[in-house]
C-alpha positions in Angstrom: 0.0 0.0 0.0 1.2 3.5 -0.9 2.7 6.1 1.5 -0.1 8.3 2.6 1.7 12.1 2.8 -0.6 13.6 5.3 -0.6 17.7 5.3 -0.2 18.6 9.0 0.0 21.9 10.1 0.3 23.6 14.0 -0.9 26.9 14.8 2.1 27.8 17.9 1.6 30.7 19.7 4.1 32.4 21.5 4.1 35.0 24.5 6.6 38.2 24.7 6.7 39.3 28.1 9.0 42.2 28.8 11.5 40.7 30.5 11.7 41.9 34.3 14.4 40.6 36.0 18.3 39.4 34.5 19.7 36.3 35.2 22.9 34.8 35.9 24.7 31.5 35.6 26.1 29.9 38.5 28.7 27.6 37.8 29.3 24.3 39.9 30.9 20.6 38.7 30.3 17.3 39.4 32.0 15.8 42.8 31.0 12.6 43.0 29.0 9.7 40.9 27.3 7.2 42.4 24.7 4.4 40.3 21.9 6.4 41.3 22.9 9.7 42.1 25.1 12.7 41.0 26.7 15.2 43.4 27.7 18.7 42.4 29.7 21.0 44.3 28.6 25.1 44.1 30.4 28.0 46.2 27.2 28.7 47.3 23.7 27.0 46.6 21.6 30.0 47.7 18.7 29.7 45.5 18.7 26.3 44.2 15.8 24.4 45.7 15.0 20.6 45.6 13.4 20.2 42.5 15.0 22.8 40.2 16.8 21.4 37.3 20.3 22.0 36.7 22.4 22.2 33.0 25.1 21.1 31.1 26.6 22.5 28.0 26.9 19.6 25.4 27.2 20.3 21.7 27.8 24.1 22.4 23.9 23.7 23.8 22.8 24.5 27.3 20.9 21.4 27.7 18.9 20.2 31.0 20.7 17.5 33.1 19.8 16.8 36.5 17.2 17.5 39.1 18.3 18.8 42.2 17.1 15.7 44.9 19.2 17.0 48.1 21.5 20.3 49.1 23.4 21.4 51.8 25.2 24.8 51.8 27.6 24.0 49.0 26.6 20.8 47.6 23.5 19.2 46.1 22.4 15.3 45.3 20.9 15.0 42.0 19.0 12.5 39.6 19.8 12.2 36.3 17.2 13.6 33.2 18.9 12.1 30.4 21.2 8.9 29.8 24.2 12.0 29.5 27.3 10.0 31.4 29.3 12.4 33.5 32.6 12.9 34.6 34.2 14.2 38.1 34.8 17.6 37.6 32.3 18.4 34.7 30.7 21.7 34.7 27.4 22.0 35.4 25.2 25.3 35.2 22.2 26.6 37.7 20.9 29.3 35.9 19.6 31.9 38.6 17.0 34.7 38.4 18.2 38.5 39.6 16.0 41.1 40.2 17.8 44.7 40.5 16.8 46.7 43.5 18.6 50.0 44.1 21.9 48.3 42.7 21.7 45.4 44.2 21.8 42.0 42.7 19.0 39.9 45.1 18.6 36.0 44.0 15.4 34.5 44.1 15.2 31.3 42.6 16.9 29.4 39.8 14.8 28.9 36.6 13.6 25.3 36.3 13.8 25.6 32.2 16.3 26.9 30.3 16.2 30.6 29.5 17.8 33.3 27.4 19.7 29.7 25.3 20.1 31.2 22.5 22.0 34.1 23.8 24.5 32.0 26.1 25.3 29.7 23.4 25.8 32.5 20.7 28.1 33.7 23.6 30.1 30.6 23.7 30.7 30.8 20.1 32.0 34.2 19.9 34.7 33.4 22.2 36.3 30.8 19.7 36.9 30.8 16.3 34.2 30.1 13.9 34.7 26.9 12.7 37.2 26.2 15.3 37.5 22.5 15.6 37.0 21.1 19.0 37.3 17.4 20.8 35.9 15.9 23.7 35.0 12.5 24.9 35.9 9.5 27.6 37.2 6.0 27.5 36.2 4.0 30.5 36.5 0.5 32.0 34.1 -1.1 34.1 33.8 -4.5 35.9 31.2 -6.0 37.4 31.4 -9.2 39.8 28.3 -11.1 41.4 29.5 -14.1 43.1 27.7 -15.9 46.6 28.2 -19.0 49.0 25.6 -20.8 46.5 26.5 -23.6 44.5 25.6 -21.2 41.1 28.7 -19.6 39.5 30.1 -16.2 39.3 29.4 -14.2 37.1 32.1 -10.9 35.5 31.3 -8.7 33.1 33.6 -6.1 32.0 32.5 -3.0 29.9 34.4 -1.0 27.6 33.0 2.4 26.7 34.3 5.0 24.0 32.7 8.2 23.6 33.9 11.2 21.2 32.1 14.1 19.8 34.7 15.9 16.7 33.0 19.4 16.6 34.4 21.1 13.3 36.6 18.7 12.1 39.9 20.2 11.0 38.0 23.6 11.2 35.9 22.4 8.7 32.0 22.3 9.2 32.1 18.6 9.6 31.3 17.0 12.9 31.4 13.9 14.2 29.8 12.1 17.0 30.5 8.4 18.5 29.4 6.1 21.5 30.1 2.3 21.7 29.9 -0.1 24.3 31.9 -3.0 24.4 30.1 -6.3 26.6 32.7 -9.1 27.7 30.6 -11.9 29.8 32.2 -15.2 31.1 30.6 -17.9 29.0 29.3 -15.7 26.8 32.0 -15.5 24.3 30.4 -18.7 21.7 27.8 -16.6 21.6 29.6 -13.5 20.7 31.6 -15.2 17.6 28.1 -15.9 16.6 27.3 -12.5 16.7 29.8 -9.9 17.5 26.7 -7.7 18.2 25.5 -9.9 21.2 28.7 -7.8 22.8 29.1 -5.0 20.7 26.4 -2.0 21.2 27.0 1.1 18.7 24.4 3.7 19.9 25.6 6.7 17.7 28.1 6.9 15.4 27.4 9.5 12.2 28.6 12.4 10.9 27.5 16.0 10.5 27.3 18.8 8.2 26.3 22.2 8.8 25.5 24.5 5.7 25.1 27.4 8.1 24.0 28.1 12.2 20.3 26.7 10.8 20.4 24.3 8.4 22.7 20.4 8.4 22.6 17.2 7.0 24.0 14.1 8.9 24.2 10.4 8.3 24.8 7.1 10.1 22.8 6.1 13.2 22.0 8.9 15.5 18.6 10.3 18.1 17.4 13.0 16.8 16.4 15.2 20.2 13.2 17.3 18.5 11.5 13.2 18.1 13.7 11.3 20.9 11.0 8.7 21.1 11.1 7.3 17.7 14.5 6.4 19.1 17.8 5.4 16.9 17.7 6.3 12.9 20.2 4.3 10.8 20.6 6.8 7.7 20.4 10.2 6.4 18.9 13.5 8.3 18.0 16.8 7.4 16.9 19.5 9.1 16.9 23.5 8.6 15.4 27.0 11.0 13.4 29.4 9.7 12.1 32.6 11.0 10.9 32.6 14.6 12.8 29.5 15.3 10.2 27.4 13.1 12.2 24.4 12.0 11.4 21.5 9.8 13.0 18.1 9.1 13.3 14.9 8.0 15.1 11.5 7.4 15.3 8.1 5.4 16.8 4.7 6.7 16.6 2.1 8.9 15.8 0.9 12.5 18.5 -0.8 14.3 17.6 -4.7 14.6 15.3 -5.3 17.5 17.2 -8.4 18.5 20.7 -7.1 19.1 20.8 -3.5 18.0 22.7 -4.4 14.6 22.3 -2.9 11.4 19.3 -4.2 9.4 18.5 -2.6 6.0 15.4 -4.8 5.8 13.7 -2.1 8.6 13.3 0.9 6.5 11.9 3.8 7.7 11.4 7.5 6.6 9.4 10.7 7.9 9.1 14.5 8.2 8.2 16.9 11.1 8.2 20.3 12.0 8.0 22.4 15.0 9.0 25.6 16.6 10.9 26.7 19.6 9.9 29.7 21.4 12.7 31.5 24.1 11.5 34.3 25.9 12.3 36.1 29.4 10.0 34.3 31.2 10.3 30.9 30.0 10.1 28.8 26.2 8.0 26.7 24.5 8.8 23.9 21.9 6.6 22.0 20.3 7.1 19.0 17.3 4.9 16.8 14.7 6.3 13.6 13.4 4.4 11.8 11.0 7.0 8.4 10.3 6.4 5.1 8.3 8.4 1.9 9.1 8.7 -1.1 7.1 9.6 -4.8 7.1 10.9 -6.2 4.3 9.0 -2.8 2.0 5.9 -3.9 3.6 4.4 -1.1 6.1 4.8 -2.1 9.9 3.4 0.7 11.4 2.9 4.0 10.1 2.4 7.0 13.2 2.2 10.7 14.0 4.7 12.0 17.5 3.6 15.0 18.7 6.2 16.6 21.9 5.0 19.5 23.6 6.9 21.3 26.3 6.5 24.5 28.4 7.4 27.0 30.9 5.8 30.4 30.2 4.0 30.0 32.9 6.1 31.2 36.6 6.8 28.2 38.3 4.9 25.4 36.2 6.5 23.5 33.5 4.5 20.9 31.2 6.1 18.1 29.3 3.1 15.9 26.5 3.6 13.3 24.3 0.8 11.3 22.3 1.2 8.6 19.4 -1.1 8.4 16.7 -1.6 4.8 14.7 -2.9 5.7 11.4 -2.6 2.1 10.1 -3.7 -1.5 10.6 -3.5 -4.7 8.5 -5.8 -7.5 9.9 -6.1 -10.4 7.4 -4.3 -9.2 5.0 -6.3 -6.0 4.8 -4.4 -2.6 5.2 -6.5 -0.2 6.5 -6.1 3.6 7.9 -6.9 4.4 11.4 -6.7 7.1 13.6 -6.0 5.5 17.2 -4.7 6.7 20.0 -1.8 4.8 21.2 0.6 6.4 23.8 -0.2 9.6 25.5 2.2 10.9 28.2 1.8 14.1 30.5 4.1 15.6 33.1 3.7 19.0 35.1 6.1 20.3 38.2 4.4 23.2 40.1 6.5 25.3 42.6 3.6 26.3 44.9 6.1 28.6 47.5 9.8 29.1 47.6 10.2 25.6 49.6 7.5 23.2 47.9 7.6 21.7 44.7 4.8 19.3 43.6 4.8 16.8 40.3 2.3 14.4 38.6 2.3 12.3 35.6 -0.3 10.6 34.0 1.0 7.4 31.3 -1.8 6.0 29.3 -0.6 3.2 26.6 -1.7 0.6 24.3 0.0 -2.5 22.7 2.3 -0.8 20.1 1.9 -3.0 16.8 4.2 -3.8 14.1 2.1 -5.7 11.7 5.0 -7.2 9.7 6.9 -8.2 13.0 4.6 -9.6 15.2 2.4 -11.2 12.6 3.0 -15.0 13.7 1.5 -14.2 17.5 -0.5 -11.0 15.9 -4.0 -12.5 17.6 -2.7 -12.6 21.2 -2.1 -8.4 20.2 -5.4 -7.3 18.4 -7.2 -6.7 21.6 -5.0 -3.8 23.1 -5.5 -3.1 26.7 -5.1 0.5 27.9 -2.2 0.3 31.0 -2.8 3.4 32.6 -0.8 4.8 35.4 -0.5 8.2 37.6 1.8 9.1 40.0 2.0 12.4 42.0 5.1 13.6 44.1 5.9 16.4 46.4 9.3 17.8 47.7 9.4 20.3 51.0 11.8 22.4 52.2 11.3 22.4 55.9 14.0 24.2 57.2 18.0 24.4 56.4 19.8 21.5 55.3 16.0 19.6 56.3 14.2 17.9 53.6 11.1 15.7 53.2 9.5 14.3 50.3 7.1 11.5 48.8 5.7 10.3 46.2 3.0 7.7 45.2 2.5 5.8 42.3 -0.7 3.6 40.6 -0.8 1.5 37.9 -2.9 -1.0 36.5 -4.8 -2.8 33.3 -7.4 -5.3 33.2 -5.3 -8.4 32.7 -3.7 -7.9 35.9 -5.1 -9.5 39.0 -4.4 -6.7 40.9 -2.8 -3.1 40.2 0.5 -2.2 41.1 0.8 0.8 43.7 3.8 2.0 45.5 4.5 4.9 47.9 7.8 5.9 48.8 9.0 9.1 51.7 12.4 10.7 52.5 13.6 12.8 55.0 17.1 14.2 54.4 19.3 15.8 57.1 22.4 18.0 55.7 25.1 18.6 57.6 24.9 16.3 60.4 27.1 16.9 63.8 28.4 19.9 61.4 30.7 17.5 59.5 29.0 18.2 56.1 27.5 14.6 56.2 24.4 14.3 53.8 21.8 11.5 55.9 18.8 10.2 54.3 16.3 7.8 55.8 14.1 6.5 52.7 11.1 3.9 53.0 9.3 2.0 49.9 5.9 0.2 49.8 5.2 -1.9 47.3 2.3 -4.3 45.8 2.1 -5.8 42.3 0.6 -8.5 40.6 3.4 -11.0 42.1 3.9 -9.7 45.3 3.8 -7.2 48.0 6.4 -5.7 50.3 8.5 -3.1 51.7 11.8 -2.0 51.8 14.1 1.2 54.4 17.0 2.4 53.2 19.4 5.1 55.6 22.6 6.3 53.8 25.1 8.4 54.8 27.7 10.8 52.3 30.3 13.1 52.7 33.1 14.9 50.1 36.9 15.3 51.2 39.5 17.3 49.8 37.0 19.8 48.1 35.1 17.2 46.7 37.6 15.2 45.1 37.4 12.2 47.3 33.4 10.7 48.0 32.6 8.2 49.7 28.6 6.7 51.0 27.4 4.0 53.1 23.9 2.7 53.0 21.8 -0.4 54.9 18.6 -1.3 53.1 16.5 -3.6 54.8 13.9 -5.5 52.3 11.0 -8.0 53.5 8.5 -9.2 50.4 5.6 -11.2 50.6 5.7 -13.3 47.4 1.9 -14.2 46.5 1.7 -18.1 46.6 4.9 -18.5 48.3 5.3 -20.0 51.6 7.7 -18.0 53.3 8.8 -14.0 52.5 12.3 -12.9 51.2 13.6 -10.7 53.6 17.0 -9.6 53.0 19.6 -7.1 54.6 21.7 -5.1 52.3 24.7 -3.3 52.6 27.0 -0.8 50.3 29.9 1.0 50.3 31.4 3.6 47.5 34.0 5.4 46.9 35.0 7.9 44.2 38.1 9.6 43.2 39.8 11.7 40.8 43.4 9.9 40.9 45.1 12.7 38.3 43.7 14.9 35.7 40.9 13.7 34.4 40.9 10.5 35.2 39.0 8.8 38.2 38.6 5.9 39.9 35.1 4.7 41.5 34.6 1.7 43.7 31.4 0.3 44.8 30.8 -3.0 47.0 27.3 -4.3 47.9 26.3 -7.4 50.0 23.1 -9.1 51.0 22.1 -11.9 53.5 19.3 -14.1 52.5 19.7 -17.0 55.0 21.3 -19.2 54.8 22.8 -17.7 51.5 24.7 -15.0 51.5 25.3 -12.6 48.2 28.2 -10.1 47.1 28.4 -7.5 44.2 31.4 -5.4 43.1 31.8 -2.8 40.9 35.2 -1.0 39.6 35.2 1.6 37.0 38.5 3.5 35.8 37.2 6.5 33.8 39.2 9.0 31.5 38.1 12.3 29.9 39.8 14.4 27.4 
């Protein structure tokens, strides 16, 4: 069946405030890594809140990172937004809001979305050459044991990592961009001279042309940001910015095999979309439509629009929407078009007062079908269940270096035999007996369809030698009621890590984690050497 082009146009609107107050970028770096958490050291954190987001520059973009979890007086404990991999002693940006008053410079919060971008960046590039070529990236080495007084075998997998981004290669307005992991399992390795891609992951490697600051052309596999959740695109991409930031794009190619991530020309795909971005004093707005087509062996396996939608024009409230739109199904042997809803995602974060910050989401999806794929089991698909789920969340500022939070989650679909709900609380202590120890006593409630339970977890963490050296200890006690099961799993389990930057650029992190599940007893550990240059 043909390609249907559909004509698609969005009416964006856009808001031009005049612009109030000034802001400033405060400039901090990254301290400490552990797997959950990222610790950045500021002079001062005046103004940063839990909950505000915190930035990066990558690709000569101010881009959003991290969400600010924890702070003490000079230091904050954040979760990660993006899969970005960071580095002790990368820079990372809170972007503060100044009102002037007589003379004076008076902060009063940081900006939870990015602001005045195009500016800072446009400043970043008039302090190098144009077309100045410019290299960064990181090589690490990672291993990870599991082994136990159990009769079952250890297990030790090592990963290599290389990551490089070539901005203006040789001056020249070629760029290019690389990331590949490298998987080495015991016992693996017959199955990786079957396949060297049962090892080898390649999540970006392609190359870059820029006719000017608002036009390029790339090719090779790459995620393009304005329709992340189409995910990888093996080929060619286009895209070019037209007045008042409208931009349109598109692309031609393949999906990466859904087995191992390879190469596989028989997954073509191709599709268009456009969009604007809108910056202004108080906030910005962006806004895409995707309308893609992906194939199987030149048949049509699914054929969708993407729309993305986020916003911060409004003080203190930011909105992030997705939705999905099937516009084809082939049952029998009949194509037909459609107009289904499929996936439909929303997000807000409302900063009611200075100290409290509330979230909610709300994820509503069906059974995503590739006709050509899945068309041996396609029966035990046709009837598509909605899964919805909603979570809200609130953060709370009680006092210095005091923080509580929670959050509570629900999700269910009419398969299941029971929904899945969890609730989880914090309480955060900075500072404790003034030695600049960050304590946290967490607790975890959980039920699914398998089993119910609940887990409390107390941490402690402290920086040395101006953040250079970190080190945390945590105790997590779990007990789950498995449904049908005689007895619960109750478990005690204990970590240690330390991380620290052993010469320029290069850093060392060590993490070791034990359990006790009488009468067994199990132990993890994790090395990873890390360089940056």
């Amino acid at each position: 069946m043909k390609f249907l082009f559909i004509i698609f146009f969005i009416i964006l609107f856009w808001i031009t405030p005049r612009a109030q107050t000034q802001f400033e970028n405060v400039e901090g770096f990254v301290s400490f890594l552990s797997s959950q958490n990222t610790y950045v050291k500021f002079k001062s954190t005046e103004g940063i809140l839990v909950g505000d987001t915190l930035f990066s520059i990558i690709n000569n973009e101010i881009t959003p990172v991290l969400i600010v979890k924890n702070l003490s007086s000079t230091s904050v404990v954040c979760s990660n937004l993006l899969q970005t991999k960071f580095n002790v002693n990368d820079k990372i940006i809170a972007k503060t809001n100044v009102v002037i008053t007589n003379n004076n410079k008076i902060i009063k919060d940081t900006l939870i979305n990015i602001i005045d971008t195009a500016k800072t960046v446009e400043q970043i590039k008039s302090n190098k050459k144009e077309n100045a070529q410019n290299i960064s990236g990181r090589i690490s080495i990672s291993n990870y044991s599991n082994f136990s007084n159990t009769p079952a075998k250890a297990s030790f997998v090592n990963n290599y990592s290389f990551s490089v981004n070539i901005n203006n290669l040789n001056n020249s307005k070629f760029s290019i961009e690389n990331y590949v992991i490298y998987r080495q399992e015991n016992g693996e390795w017959n199955n990786v001279k079957k396949n060297i891609f049962n090892a080898l992951k390649i999540y970006t490697l392609s190359v870059k042309y820029e006719f000017d600051k608002k036009s390029f052309i790339s090719i090779g596999r790459k995620i393009n940001s304005n329709i992340s959740n189409i995910g990888a695109i093996d080929g060619l991409q286009s895209e070019k910015t037209f007045k008042n930031n409208f931009y349109v794009g598109g692309f031609i190619g393949s999906r990466p095999n859904y087995n191992d991530y390879s190469f596989d020309s028989k997954l073509l795909q191709f599709g268009a979309y456009l969009g604007r971005n809108l910056q202004t004093a108080k906030g910005d707005m962006q806004n895409s439509l995707a309308i893609v087509n992906q194939t199987n062996n030149s048949k049509t396996d699914r054929r969708f629009l993407y729309f993305q939608h986020s916003n911060s024009l409004l003080k203190n409230l930011h909105v992030f929407y997705t939705l999905d739109i099937d516009l084809y199904k082939n049952i029998n042997n009949k194509s037909q078009n459609v107009f289904n809803l499929t996936n439909n995602y929303l997000s807000l974060r409302y900063r009611i007062f200075k100290k409290v910050t509330l979230s909610t989401t709300y994820d509503s999806r069906k059974n995503v079908i590739y006709y050509e794929t899945y068309k041996n089991y396609l029966s035990t698909l046709i009837e598509s269940e909605i899964r919805q789920g909603y979570s809200f969340q609130i953060n709370y500022n009680v006092v210095k270096n005091l923080f509580v939070g929670g959050k509570v989650g629900y999700r269910f679909q009419k398969s299941d035999a029971r929904p899945s709900k969890n609730v989880y609380g914090y309480i955060t202590y900075n500072n404790l007996f003034k030695q600049q120890i960050s304590t946290t006593f967490s607790t975890t409630f959980l039920q699914t369809t398998y089993l119910r339970g609940d887990m409390y977890n107390l941490r402690f963490s402290r920086g040395f030698n101006s953040g250079k050296l970190n080190a945390s200890l945590g105790h997590t006690y779990v007990n789950y009621k498995i449904f049908k099961a005689e007895a619960p799993l109750i478990q005690h389990i204990t970590d240690f890590s330390i991380s620290s930057e052993i010469a320029k650029k290069l850093s060392l992190s060590v993490s070791i984690e034990t359990d006790y599940e009488k009468p067994n007893r199990f132990f993890r550990l994790y090395l990873q050497l890390r360089k940056r240059f």
